[in-house]
JSON list of C-alpha atoms in Angstrom, two decimals:
[
{"chain": "A", "resi": 127, "resn": "SER", "atom": "CA", "xyz": [-9.80, 3.92, 7.41]},
{"chain": "A", "resi": 128, "resn": "LEU", "atom": "CA", "xyz": [-8.92, 6.41, 4.65]},
{"chain": "A", "resi": 129, "resn": "ARG", "atom": "CA", "xyz": [-7.85, 8.99, 7.22]},
{"chain": "A", "resi": 130, "resn": "GLN", "atom": "CA", "xyz": [-5.43, 6.56, 8.87]},
{"chain": "A", "resi": 131, "resn": "PHE", "atom": "CA", "xyz": [-4.08, 5.37, 5.51]},
{"chain": "A", "resi": 132, "resn": "THR", "atom": "CA", "xyz": [-2.88, 8.90, 4.82]},
{"chain": "A", "resi": 133, "resn": "SER", "atom": "CA", "xyz": [-0.33, 8.62, 7.64]},
{"chain": "A", "resi": 134, "resn": "PHE", "atom": "CA", "xyz": [1.44, 5.60, 6.11]},
{"chain": "A", "resi": 135, "resn": "SER", "atom": "CA", "xyz": [4.85, 5.84, 4.52]},
{"chain": "A", "resi": 136, "resn": "ALA", "atom": "CA", "xyz": [5.18, 5.71, 0.74]},
{"chain": "A", "resi": 137, "resn": "MET", "atom": "CA", "xyz": [6.76, 2.23, 0.93]},
{"chain": "A", "resi": 138, "resn": "ARG", "atom": "CA", "xyz": [3.96, 0.87, 3.09]},
{"chain": "A", "resi": 139, "resn": "LYS", "atom": "CA", "xyz": [1.38, 2.25, 0.66]},
{"chain": "A", "resi": 140, "resn": "LEU", "atom": "CA", "xyz": [3.25, 0.56, -2.20]},
{"chain": "A", "resi": 141, "resn": "MET", "atom": "CA", "xyz": [3.32, -2.72, -0.26]},
{"chain": "A", "resi": 142, "resn": "LEU", "atom": "CA", "xyz": [-0.43, -2.51, 0.27]},
{"chain": "A", "resi": 143, "resn": "GLU", "atom": "CA", "xyz": [-1.01, -1.72, -3.39]},
{"chain": "A", "resi": 144, "resn": "VAL", "atom": "CA", "xyz": [1.00, -4.81, -4.43]},
{"chain": "A", "resi": 145, "resn": "ILE", "atom": "CA", "xyz": [-1.08, -6.90, -2.01]},
{"chain": "A", "resi": 146, "resn": "ALA", "atom": "CA", "xyz": [-4.32, -5.36, -3.28]},
{"chain": "A", "resi": 147, "resn": "PHE", "atom": "CA", "xyz": [-3.40, -6.46, -6.79]},
{"chain": "A", "resi": 148, "resn": "THR", "atom": "CA", "xyz": [-3.20, -10.09, -5.61]},
{"chain": "A", "resi": 149, "resn": "LEU", "atom": "CA", "xyz": [-6.41, -10.25, -3.56]},
{"chain": "A", "resi": 150, "resn": "ASN", "atom": "CA", "xyz": [-9.18, -12.47, -4.87]},
{"chain": "A", "resi": 151, "resn": "THR", "atom": "CA", "xyz": [-12.83, -11.45, -5.30]},
{"chain": "A", "resi": 152, "resn": "GLU", "atom": "CA", "xyz": [-13.88, -12.97, -1.98]},
{"chain": "A", "resi": 153, "resn": "GLN", "atom": "CA", "xyz": [-11.21, -11.01, -0.09]},
{"chain": "A", "resi": 154, "resn": "ILE", "atom": "CA", "xyz": [-12.22, -7.72, -1.66]},
{"chain": "A", "resi": 155, "resn": "ASN", "atom": "CA", "xyz": [-15.78, -8.30, -0.49]},
{"chain": "A", "resi": 156, "resn": "GLY", "atom": "CA", "xyz": [-17.94, -5.81, -2.37]},
{"chain": "A", "resi": 157, "resn": "LEU", "atom": "CA", "xyz": [-15.40, -3.01, -2.74]},
{"chain": "A", "resi": 158, "resn": "ARG", "atom": "CA", "xyz": [-15.51, -3.25, -6.54]},
{"chain": "A", "resi": 159, "resn": "VAL", "atom": "CA", "xyz": [-19.18, -2.24, -6.47]},
{"chain": "A", "resi": 160, "resn": "ILE", "atom": "CA", "xyz": [-18.39, 0.75, -4.25]},
{"chain": "A", "resi": 161, "resn": "PHE", "atom": "CA", "xyz": [-15.51, 1.76, -6.53]},
{"chain": "A", "resi": 162, "resn": "GLU", "atom": "CA", "xyz": [-17.65, 1.44, -9.66]},
{"chain": "A", "resi": 163, "resn": "THR", "atom": "CA", "xyz": [-20.44, 3.46, -8.03]},
{"chain": "A", "resi": 164, "resn": "MET", "atom": "CA", "xyz": [-18.01, 6.23, -7.12]},
{"chain": "A", "resi": 165, "resn": "ASP", "atom": "CA", "xyz": [-16.52, 6.17, -10.64]},
{"chain": "A", "resi": 166, "resn": "GLU", "atom": "CA", "xyz": [-19.36, 8.21, -12.15]},
{"chain": "A", "resi": 167, "resn": "ASP", "atom": "CA", "xyz": [-17.67, 8.80, -15.52]},
{"chain": "A", "resi": 168, "resn": "LYS", "atom": "CA", "xyz": [-16.72, 5.07, -15.81]},
{"chain": "A", "resi": 169, "resn": "SER", "atom": "CA", "xyz": [-13.08, 5.95, -16.50]},
{"chain": "A", "resi": 170, "resn": "GLY", "atom": "CA", "xyz": [-11.74, 3.18, -14.26]},
{"chain": "A", "resi": 171, "resn": "THR", "atom": "CA", "xyz": [-10.26, 5.75, -11.87]},
{"chain": "A", "resi": 172, "resn": "LEU", "atom": "CA", "xyz": [-11.63, 8.16, -9.28]},
{"chain": "A", "resi": 173, "resn": "SER", "atom": "CA", "xyz": [-11.18, 11.89, -9.70]},
{"chain": "A", "resi": 174, "resn": "LEU", "atom": "CA", "xyz": [-11.03, 14.35, -6.84]},
{"chain": "A", "resi": 175, "resn": "GLU", "atom": "CA", "xyz": [-14.54, 15.53, -7.74]},
{"chain": "A", "resi": 176, "resn": "GLU", "atom": "CA", "xyz": [-15.90, 11.97, -7.65]},
{"chain": "A", "resi": 177, "resn": "MET", "atom": "CA", "xyz": [-14.25, 11.45, -4.27]},
{"chain": "A", "resi": 178, "resn": "LYS", "atom": "CA", "xyz": [-15.76, 14.68, -2.94]},
{"chain": "A", "resi": 179, "resn": "ALA", "atom": "CA", "xyz": [-19.23, 13.76, -4.18]},
{"chain": "A", "resi": 180, "resn": "THR", "atom": "CA", "xyz": [-19.08, 10.43, -2.38]},
{"chain": "A", "resi": 181, "resn": "LEU", "atom": "CA", "xyz": [-17.43, 11.48, 0.87]},
{"chain": "A", "resi": 182, "resn": "HIS", "atom": "CA", "xyz": [-19.75, 14.47, 1.29]},
{"chain": "A", "resi": 183, "resn": "THR", "atom": "CA", "xyz": [-22.72, 12.08, 1.35]},
{"chain": "A", "resi": 184, "resn": "PHE", "atom": "CA", "xyz": [-21.26, 9.63, 3.89]},
{"chain": "A", "resi": 185, "resn": "ASP", "atom": "CA", "xyz": [-19.27, 11.75, 6.29]},
{"chain": "A", "resi": 186, "resn": "ASN", "atom": "CA", "xyz": [-18.98, 15.27, 7.56]},
{"chain": "A", "resi": 187, "resn": "VAL", "atom": "CA", "xyz": [-15.66, 15.92, 5.84]},
{"chain": "A", "resi": 188, "resn": "GLY", "atom": "CA", "xyz": [-14.58, 19.26, 4.41]},
{"chain": "A", "resi": 189, "resn": "ASP", "atom": "CA", "xyz": [-13.12, 19.79, 0.95]},
{"chain": "A", "resi": 190, "resn": "ASP", "atom": "CA", "xyz": [-9.61, 20.43, 2.32]},
{"chain": "A", "resi": 191, "resn": "GLU", "atom": "CA", "xyz": [-9.58, 17.13, 4.21]},
{"chain": "A", "resi": 192, "resn": "ILE", "atom": "CA", "xyz": [-10.99, 15.24, 1.22]},
{"chain": "A", "resi": 193, "resn": "GLU", "atom": "CA", "xyz": [-8.28, 16.75, -1.00]},
{"chain": "A", "resi": 194, "resn": "ALA", "atom": "CA", "xyz": [-5.59, 15.75, 1.51]},
{"chain": "A", "resi": 195, "resn": "ILE", "atom": "CA", "xyz": [-6.97, 12.20, 1.69]},
{"chain": "A", "resi": 196, "resn": "PHE", "atom": "CA", "xyz": [-7.19, 12.04, -2.11]},
{"chain": "A", "resi": 197, "resn": "ASN", "atom": "CA", "xyz": [-3.58, 13.16, -2.53]},
{"chain": "A", "resi": 198, "resn": "ASP", "atom": "CA", "xyz": [-2.34, 10.62, 0.01]},
{"chain": "A", "resi": 199, "resn": "VAL", "atom": "CA", "xyz": [-4.33, 7.72, -1.46]},
{"chain": "A", "resi": 200, "resn": "ASN", "atom": "CA", "xyz": [-3.15, 8.69, -4.96]},
{"chain": "A", "resi": 201, "resn": "VAL", "atom": "CA", "xyz": [0.22, 7.05, -4.38]},
{"chain": "A", "resi": 202, "resn": "ASN", "atom": "CA", "xyz": [1.48, 7.47, -7.93]},
{"chain": "A", "resi": 203, "resn": "HIS", "atom": "CA", "xyz": [0.53, 11.19, -8.09]},
{"chain": "A", "resi": 204, "resn": "ASP", "atom": "CA", "xyz": [-1.34, 10.94, -11.40]},
{"chain": "A", "resi": 205, "resn": "HIS", "atom": "CA", "xyz": [-4.33, 12.99, -10.16]},
{"chain": "A", "resi": 206, "resn": "SER", "atom": "CA", "xyz": [-6.66, 9.99, -10.05]},
{"chain": "A", "resi": 207, "resn": "ILE", "atom": "CA", "xyz": [-7.11, 6.99, -7.78]},
{"chain": "A", "resi": 208, "resn": "ASN", "atom": "CA", "xyz": [-6.89, 3.64, -9.53]},
{"chain": "A", "resi": 209, "resn": "TYR", "atom": "CA", "xyz": [-8.61, 0.50, -8.30]},
{"chain": "A", "resi": 210, "resn": "ASN", "atom": "CA", "xyz": [-5.52, -0.96, -6.58]},
{"chain": "A", "resi": 211, "resn": "GLU", "atom": "CA", "xyz": [-4.89, 2.29, -4.72]},
{"chain": "A", "resi": 212, "resn": "PHE", "atom": "CA", "xyz": [-8.53, 2.31, -3.61]},
{"chain": "A", "resi": 213, "resn": "ILE", "atom": "CA", "xyz": [-8.40, -1.31, -2.43]},
{"chain": "A", "resi": 214, "resn": "ALA", "atom": "CA", "xyz": [-5.12, -0.74, -0.58]},
{"chain": "A", "resi": 215, "resn": "ALA", "atom": "CA", "xyz": [-6.52, 2.33, 1.19]},
{"chain": "A", "resi": 216, "resn": "THR", "atom": "CA", "xyz": [-9.79, 0.69, 2.20]},
{"chain": "A", "resi": 217, "resn": "MET", "atom": "CA", "xyz": [-8.56, -2.83, 3.03]},
{"chain": "A", "resi": 218, "resn": "TRP", "atom": "CA", "xyz": [-5.38, -2.17, 4.99]},
{"chain": "A", "resi": 219, "resn": "LYS", "atom": "CA", "xyz": [-6.90, -3.05, 8.37]},
{"chain": "A", "resi": 220, "resn": "ARG", "atom": "CA", "xyz": [-8.02, -6.44, 7.10]},
{"chain": "A", "resi": 221, "resn": "ILE", "atom": "CA", "xyz": [-4.78, -7.36, 5.34]},
{"chain": "A", "resi": 222, "resn": "HIS", "atom": "CA", "xyz": [-2.63, -9.67, 7.40]},
{"chain": "A", "resi": 223, "resn": "LEU", "atom": "CA", "xyz": [0.84, -10.16, 6.06]},
{"chain": "A", "resi": 224, "resn": "ASP", "atom": "CA", "xyz": [2.38, -13.36, 7.25]},
{"chain": "A", "resi": 225, "resn": "GLU", "atom": "CA", "xyz": [5.98, -14.12, 6.38]},
{"chain": "A", "resi": 226, "resn": "GLU", "atom": "CA", "xyz": [5.00, -15.95, 3.17]},
{"chain": "A", "resi": 227, "resn": "ARG", "atom": "CA", "xyz": [2.89, -13.09, 1.80]},
{"chain": "A", "resi": 228, "resn": "LEU", "atom": "CA", "xyz": [5.55, -10.55, 2.78]},
{"chain": "A", "resi": 229, "resn": "HIS", "atom": "CA", "xyz": [8.06, -12.59, 0.74]},
{"chain": "A", "resi": 230, "resn": "GLN", "atom": "CA", "xyz": [5.61, -12.55, -2.19]},
{"chain": "A", "resi": 231, "resn": "VAL", "atom": "CA", "xyz": [5.37, -8.76, -2.04]},
{"chain": "A", "resi": 232, "resn": "PHE", "atom": "CA", "xyz": [9.16, -8.45, -1.87]},
{"chain": "A", "resi": 233, "resn": "ASP", "atom": "CA", "xyz": [9.62, -10.88, -4.76]},
{"chain": "A", "resi": 234, "resn": "THR", "atom": "CA", "xyz": [7.08, -8.97, -6.85]},
{"chain": "A", "resi": 235, "resn": "LEU", "atom": "CA", "xyz": [9.16, -5.81, -6.44]},
{"chain": "A", "resi": 236, "resn": "ASP", "atom": "CA", "xyz": [12.44, -7.69, -6.95]},
{"chain": "A", "resi": 237, "resn": "VAL", "atom": "CA", "xyz": [11.85, -8.13, -10.67]},
{"chain": "A", "resi": 238, "resn": "ASN", "atom": "CA", "xyz": [15.54, -8.80, -11.33]},
{"chain": "A", "resi": 239, "resn": "ASP", "atom": "CA", "xyz": [15.60, -11.60, -8.73]},
{"chain": "A", "resi": 240, "resn": "GLN", "atom": "CA", "xyz": [18.68, -10.12, -7.07]},
{"chain": "A", "resi": 241, "resn": "GLY", "atom": "CA", "xyz": [17.56, -10.61, -3.48]},
{"chain": "A", "resi": 242, "resn": "PHE", "atom": "CA", "xyz": [17.34, -6.86, -2.90]},
{"chain": "A", "resi": 243, "resn": "LEU", "atom": "CA", "xyz": [15.35, -3.91, -4.18]},
{"chain": "A", "resi": 244, "resn": "THR", "atom": "CA", "xyz": [16.81, -0.97, -6.05]},
{"chain": "A", "resi": 245, "resn": "THR", "atom": "CA", "xyz": [15.26, 2.12, -7.57]},
{"chain": "A", "resi": 246, "resn": "GLU", "atom": "CA", "xyz": [15.45, 0.36, -10.94]},
{"chain": "A", "resi": 247, "resn": "SER", "atom": "CA", "xyz": [13.82, -2.88, -9.80]},
{"chain": "A", "resi": 248, "resn": "ILE", "atom": "CA", "xyz": [10.95, -1.08, -8.07]},
{"chain": "A", "resi": 249, "resn": "GLN", "atom": "CA", "xyz": [10.36, 1.13, -11.10]},
{"chain": "A", "resi": 250, "resn": "ASN", "atom": "CA", "xyz": [10.42, -1.93, -13.37]},
{"chain": "A", "resi": 251, "resn": "ALA", "atom": "CA", "xyz": [7.83, -3.60, -11.13]},
{"chain": "A", "resi": 252, "resn": "VAL", "atom": "CA", "xyz": [5.45, -0.63, -10.91]},
{"chain": "A", "resi": 253, "resn": "GLY", "atom": "CA", "xyz": [6.06, 0.90, -14.32]},
{"chain": "A", "resi": 254, "resn": "LEU", "atom": "CA", "xyz": [5.80, 4.62, -14.74]},
{"chain": "A", "resi": 255, "resn": "ASP", "atom": "CA", "xyz": [3.39, 4.97, -11.80]},
{"chain": "A", "resi": 256, "resn": "PHE", "atom": "CA", "xyz": [6.16, 6.39, -9.60]},
{"chain": "A", "resi": 257, "resn": "THR", "atom": "CA", "xyz": [8.86, 8.90, -10.38]},
{"chain": "A", "resi": 258, "resn": "ALA", "atom": "CA", "xyz": [12.52, 8.12, -9.75]},
{"chain": "A", "resi": 259, "resn": "ASP", "atom": "CA", "xyz": [12.43, 10.60, -6.86]},
{"chain": "A", "resi": 260, "resn": "ASP", "atom": "CA", "xyz": [9.42, 8.82, -5.29]},
{"chain": "A", "resi": 261, "resn": "VAL", "atom": "CA", "xyz": [11.18, 5.48, -5.49]},
{"chain": "A", "resi": 262, "resn": "ALA", "atom": "CA", "xyz": [14.49, 6.91, -4.25]},
{"chain": "A", "resi": 263, "resn": "SER", "atom": "CA", "xyz": [12.72, 8.24, -1.15]},
{"chain": "A", "resi": 264, "resn": "MET", "atom": "CA", "xyz": [11.25, 4.77, -0.55]},
{"chain": "A", "resi": 265, "resn": "ILE", "atom": "CA", "xyz": [14.73, 3.29, -0.74]},
{"chain": "A", "resi": 266, "resn": "VAL", "atom": "CA", "xyz": [16.06, 5.82, 1.78]},
{"chain": "A", "resi": 267, "resn": "GLU", "atom": "CA", "xyz": [13.12, 5.12, 4.10]},
{"chain": "A", "resi": 268, "resn": "CYS", "atom": "CA", "xyz": [13.89, 1.37, 4.27]},
{"chain": "A", "resi": 269, "resn": "ASP", "atom": "CA", "xyz": [17.64, 1.28, 3.77]},
{"chain": "A", "resi": 270, "resn": "ALA", "atom": "CA", "xyz": [18.76, 0.77, 7.37]},
{"chain": "A", "resi": 271, "resn": "ASN", "atom": "CA", "xyz": [22.37, -0.10, 6.51]},
{"chain": "A", "resi": 272, "resn": "GLY", "atom": "CA", "xyz": [22.85, 2.72, 4.00]},
{"chain": "A", "resi": 273, "resn": "ASP", "atom": "CA", "xyz": [23.96, 0.59, 1.04]},
{"chain": "A", "resi": 274, "resn": "GLY", "atom": "CA", "xyz": [21.48, 2.18, -1.37]},
{"chain": "A", "resi": 275, "resn": "ARG", "atom": "CA", "xyz": [19.25, -0.86, -1.69]},
{"chain": "A", "resi": 276, "resn": "ILE", "atom": "CA", "xyz": [16.69, -2.76, 0.38]},
{"chain": "A", "resi": 277, "resn": "ASP", "atom": "CA", "xyz": [17.24, -6.37, 1.35]},
{"chain": "A", "resi": 278, "resn": "TYR", "atom": "CA", "xyz": [14.39, -8.55, 2.57]},
{"chain": "A", "resi": 279, "resn": "LEU", "atom": "CA", "xyz": [15.18, -8.05, 6.26]},
{"chain": "A", "resi": 280, "resn": "GLU", "atom": "CA", "xyz": [15.07, -4.25, 5.92]},
{"chain": "A", "resi": 281, "resn": "PHE", "atom": "CA", "xyz": [11.82, -4.54, 3.96]},
{"chain": "A", "resi": 282, "resn": "ALA", "atom": "CA", "xyz": [10.19, -6.83, 6.52]},
{"chain": "A", "resi": 283, "resn": "LYS", "atom": "CA", "xyz": [11.37, -4.78, 9.50]},
{"chain": "A", "resi": 284, "resn": "LEU", "atom": "CA", "xyz": [9.78, -1.65, 8.04]},
{"chain": "A", "resi": 285, "resn": "TRP", "atom": "CA", "xyz": [6.44, -3.43, 7.63]},
{"chain": "A", "resi": 286, "resn": "LYS", "atom": "CA", "xyz": [6.56, -4.96, 11.08]},
{"chain": "A", "resi": 287, "resn": "ALA", "atom": "CA", "xyz": [7.65, -1.74, 12.79]},
{"chain": "A", "resi": 288, "resn": "GLN", "atom": "CA", "xyz": [4.70, 0.05, 11.24]},
{"chain": "A", "resi": 289, "resn": "GLN", "atom": "CA", "xyz": [2.36, -2.78, 12.27]},
{"chain": "A", "resi": 290, "resn": "ILE", "atom": "CA", "xyz": [3.58, -2.49, 15.86]},
{"chain": "A", "resi": 291, "resn": "LYS", "atom": "CA", "xyz": [3.11, 1.29, 15.78]},
{"chain": "A", "resi": 292, "resn": "GLN", "atom": "CA", "xyz": [-0.46, 0.93, 14.46]},
{"chain": "A", "resi": 293, "resn": "ALA", "atom": "CA", "xyz": [-1.30, -1.81, 17.00]},
{"chain": "A", "resi": 294, "resn": "ALA", "atom": "CA", "xyz": [0.08, 0.33, 19.84]},
{"chain": "A", "resi": 295, "resn": "ALA", "atom": "CA", "xyz": [-2.03, 3.25, 18.66]},
{"chain": "A", "resi": 296, "resn": "GLY", "atom": "CA", "xyz": [-5.08, 0.99, 18.79]},
{"chain": "A", "resi": 297, "resn": "SER", "atom": "CA", "xyz": [-5.91, 1.45, 15.12]},
{"chain": "A", "resi": 298, "resn": "LEU", "atom": "CA", "xyz": [-5.30, -2.15, 14.14]},
{"chain": "A", "resi": 299, "resn": "ALA", "atom": "CA", "xyz": [-7.22, -5.19, 15.06]},
{"chain": "A", "resi": 300, "resn": "PRO", "atom": "CA", "xyz": [-5.12, -7.42, 17.32]},
{"chain": "A", "resi": 301, "resn": "LEU", "atom": "CA", "xyz": [-2.26, -8.98, 15.43]},
{"chain": "A", "resi": 302, "resn": "HIS", "atom": "CA", "xyz": [-3.03, -12.50, 14.27]},
{"chain": "A", "resi": 303, "resn": "ASP", "atom": "CA", "xyz": [-0.17, -14.13, 16.10]},
{"chain": "A", "resi": 304, "resn": "ALA", "atom": "CA", "xyz": [2.76, -13.24, 18.25]},
{"chain": "A", "resi": 305, "resn": "ALA", "atom": "CA", "xyz": [5.14, -14.37, 15.49]},
{"chain": "A", "resi": 306, "resn": "ALA", "atom": "CA", "xyz": [4.09, -11.29, 13.53]},
{"chain": "A", "resi": 307, "resn": "LEU", "atom": "CA", "xyz": [6.21, -9.25, 15.95]},
{"chain": "A", "resi": 308, "resn": "ASP", "atom": "CA", "xyz": [9.29, -11.45, 15.77]},
{"chain": "A", "resi": 309, "resn": "ASP", "atom": "CA", "xyz": [12.39, -10.41, 13.89]},
{"chain": "A", "resi": 310, "resn": "PRO", "atom": "CA", "xyz": [11.93, -11.38, 10.25]},
{"chain": "A", "resi": 311, "resn": "VAL", "atom": "CA", "xyz": [14.07, -14.11, 8.79]},
{"chain": "A", "resi": 312, "resn": "ASP", "atom": "CA", "xyz": [14.85, -14.51, 5.12]},
{"chain": "A", "resi": 313, "resn": "HIS", "atom": "CA", "xyz": [14.51, -18.29, 4.71]},
{"chain": "A", "resi": 314, "resn": "ARG", "atom": "CA", "xyz": [14.86, -18.14, 0.93]},
{"chain": "A", "resi": 315, "resn": "ARG", "atom": "CA", "xyz": [18.58, -17.48, 0.78]}
]
């Protein structure tokens, strides 16, 4: 799960982190206990050393691979993994984004309620967790029409294209319904 998460784009990781923030206790299903157990210094974040200590006991993974996983899970590059990053990285296979939830994620990032995402709106939504360069690269990744911003259809197509890629690679459980592969429609506007 963590190994596959490392291959995701920065925007997809951000989407999963936004979703992780909204999951209820039942959906998280015991991951808080695992996180708290790994968080040996009780700082509320996981350090690289805490990650190494845990992964060495559960899997035959070398330090270089653990460091690479750590750096990829640490989406905001602050040298620690916060709870939402951890949940996003460990839950991604079980998260099903239907059209309604995808709209919720988009709306969360569209703090200015403009109907599109900009570097400024994403940074306002996530605070100082991401640099302007990080967010600018996310915009470029999704901005299919080259207008410097992301509308809902571009946002949804990125998510769905990555879902199709993961399903084709056999690393996702079967998609919940065929509609998940349809072209997205922005019914709100």
